Amino acid sequence: MALGLLIFVAVGLGPSLIGRDVAVDTNILTLVQPWRSQTGLDVATTNTCRTDTVDNVMPALAGVKRDLGQGRYPTWSQSNVGGVPTTSPNTGQFSPLALPYYVMPLWLAPAFVKLLQVLVVTAGMTAFLRRLGVGRAGGLLGSLVYASSGFMIMWSNWPQTQTAAFVPALLWATERLVNEARVRDVVPVALVLASMLLGGFPQVTGLALYVAGAWFVLRVLALHGRRWRDALRRTALAVAGLVTGALLSAFQLVPFARQIAETDLSYRNSSTGAHSPLYSLITVLSPNILGTCVGGDGRGPTPVETAAFVGVGAIVLAMVPLVWSRARGRWAQPGHVIWFFTAVTVVCVVIGWFGGPVLVALQGLPVFSNTPIWRIRVILGFSMAVLAGLGLDRALIHLRLRGTASSSRVSDRSGPPTSCRADTEVVSARGVARGSSRGPVWAVAVLIVAAASVYAAVQVFVSARDAAVTGDYYLPWWEPTLMAGLLLLLALVLLVVIRLGPRVLGALALLGVVGITVFQATAFIAIDIGGSDRESFYPVTPTHAFLQAHLGEERFAGADLVGLSSTAGFYGLRAPTGHQFTKPVWSDLLKAVDPQVMKTPTYSDFATAAIPLAQVGRNRVLDRLAVRYWLGNDATVPGTLTAPAGTGDKIVATAGTELTCPLPAGPLRAVTVQAAADLTSAAGPGPGAYAEVSVRTADGRVITGARSIGRGARDATVIPVGVPGEGLTVADGPLTASVRLTGTAGTPVLAGTRGSLACGRVTAVDDGLRLVDSHRGAITWQRLSSLPRVRWAGAAVVEPDPVARVAALVAGVSPDTVVLSDGTASGRPGSGGAALVRSVSDEGGEISVDVTAGASGHLVVADALAGSGWSASVDGVTVPVVAADHALAAVAVPAGKHVVTLRYDAPGLAQGVALSLVGVAVVVLVLVGGRPRRRAGTPARSRDRVSS
């Protein structure tokens, strides 16, 4: 089994671990501009459903790493939606498994984070199963099944899997505490729980705690039910472990709780009662039956939320503990262990895919009340992995491939440990005494489970067939289903051989079942993880390079995903939209620009249909949001078009060859050429066809521009290529344009006049825009009326009504005036004078500005700062931060020269840090004070022993 696990890691993660590719789906970037036209990559090997990891998780981690590298504790990110707190564990930035992000290049780290997850799963699962009397092979197989389960693979690079990796360790720590009941056994529970809480996905932690709590109660009742003092001691230690774990993670838990209390999560209510579609349960057999989103396959419910893969081999091996109640040898586990995990599996399937009264009853419980139930797959994968490990162990014992005694044993009795031989005799004697009464009960239970399984399988198959017919998904589902069915049939035949055949043949059959498990797990991880090109890992395109050089403290925006503003944080830029929890007042302003801007409750992006490029330069709300640059489609250049005269000739434009044409002197937004025949793009991967233009002035200066032609252009199509020439004047003399086509198929033909290339031009109109940069995929427009993000307002008006306030901002307010929500909070209405504003520092959670004002007024910061956590001071004297321009913030400043500082102190952070220090002190005291003392000559107790 060790070899199988090694194959799983080497094949699935090996290329990413050595840097041949990237284990995060950044090829997704090539679906949008400007990356699509400037990289020439595609998504054939990338999971296109994991967009969150690319536009939210990795940019956030990059920001945290940048803050730590600059010596700042990350408390606030200015990158998107006016700023958001970063003290909560939403991205798992301080999970123990996140360490590679901070010691390795970010493009390499995801592979090692995944490797750490596999190692933690392996350590936790093998330790837990060893405590249940399972041999190493069973522990390693259980580790492989859980590490390759649908949840653990499909949620890769989200914090969900960093949390879920510790589920086996939580059960191990719980079992250890139940058996040993020493004070120092509090520490493993605390450390594991703290690691899960820091992992950043509390729903998984909550589901795991429900399972661990039920397991704790069951084990305490089974082992110590009649000795209430022993049960009470273990309960007290368990509570101490949970409390200590919460204390250790309090430095993030407390700020997170404060943040959640101020966040609207009502949008989740509509999904908590909805279970996964029944047909998606068919993915337990094979992950690709309904598609995995790799290369864009799959339709309907995303496989990230519905894939429940555990594998054919795991399913067959999980049957062994149920159906082999009597066989050669002796099992180490009492019946309640097996039936507990069987019950967990059944409950997961019922509430996750069937719903009904059980799901309704659970909706009132914490965790279940605010999370989609389909994430119960994490527990299904774990319980099936445990049963599979138990099954392999029983098969090995049956074949006499391992002994029945184990260094760690579980039984139905309590009291001091005995030798392996004595323990075996006691359990065997109890088994004989109970045999007659246990057999029928066991048989009836097995029959019930078998009947329920057959019923569920039939329902799932029929549901999948019906869904395929009605178009819920389009994949030829029956082909992978047939293959999975044949594998299942083969595994069942092998199981019969293991049970009834001779020992050698049975051993080979068992090897076959294990081989099926390893094969499916390895194929899944190899297909679904990694594969993105290193060149796709947030490449700095010329468009991004321009923004990094010119944007400064202001913002950029775009429409129709051009520039993908949600990745702004990775590049150290700012944008008003993005993929973050957004304050309602900020979303009000975004909706004033585009009523449909909120694509989801946490994702915003403008659309050209709502705000055409011709309206971008005159939008007063964008002015207030400090949107200085706008990224537009490279095919759209508004302005006055002057077409060339007499375009009757046809000019052959051999790919890569430069053609020239004269242009009159004066300002220029675009050079146009016209296709004289259909232009088609060359076949195969790549950026497609594109045009490049360089314009030379009379004195030798050159300005350049480029645009994508995508898959081609029809005959007679006018193709404008934007160039940043609006600053040219008649004094620059006649212009010469050079045009080059690249990436076209065959021999492209353009319109000409008098035997040379015919070029037209587009000149600017008064639209409030200035074309400042042009490259394939995106044109960068400067918005001429944009206000600075940190600005001075000499005058102020008060509008307490939010609807009227937003309406006034839409209609337009004088640039030197701020609209306050509450006049009493400011105390200074402003006198209308001007001021000199110079930014001293503007990073993370601190903004410091030098203000020299001739009269009183307001320093306005176009960020979402008004609210808990932000404070302001003028020359060290605390002053209020007042709500301004509906969603922004302002500070009243008197006349004169002053230093204005705004600082974010994360609510609850100081208290959380103090509590975490208390937790650390508790752990240290327990480890130091709880160390066992023994007299000389007394043999040490085996740390692997279980007194049960």
Coordinates of N, CA and C in Angstrom, one line a residue, residues 19 29 302 379 396 599 623 696 715 796 798 864:
G19 N 8.2 21.5 -10.7 CA 8.1 22.8 -11.4 C 7.8 22.7 -12.9
L29 N -7.2 31.9 -16.6 CA -7.0 33.3 -17.0 C -7.1 33.5 -18.5
T302 N -22.1 22.2 -10.6 CA -20.6 22.1 -10.8 C -20.1 20.8 -10.1
I379 N -17.5 14.2 4.9 CA -17.7 13.2 5.9 C -17.9 11.8 5.2
L396 N -6.9 -9.2 4.9 CA -5.5 -9.6 5.1 C -5.5 -10.6 6.2
K599 N -22.9 39.9 -9.9 CA -23.2 38.6 -10.6 C -23.5 37.6 -9.6
D623 N -16.3 58.6 -11.1 CA -15.4 59.6 -10.7 C -15.2 59.5 -9.2
R696 N 4.7 56.5 -37.0 CA 5.9 57.3 -36.9 C 5.6 58.8 -37.3
D715 N -15.0 39.5 -45.0 CA -14.7 40.4 -46.1 C -15.4 41.8 -45.9
A796 N -19.1 70.9 1.9 CA -19.9 69.7 2.2 C -21.4 69.9 2.2
V798 N -25.1 67.8 3.3 CA -25.6 66.7 4.1 C -26.9 66.2 3.5
A864 N -14.0 52.0 1.5 CA -15.1 51.6 2.4 C -14.6 51.5 3.8

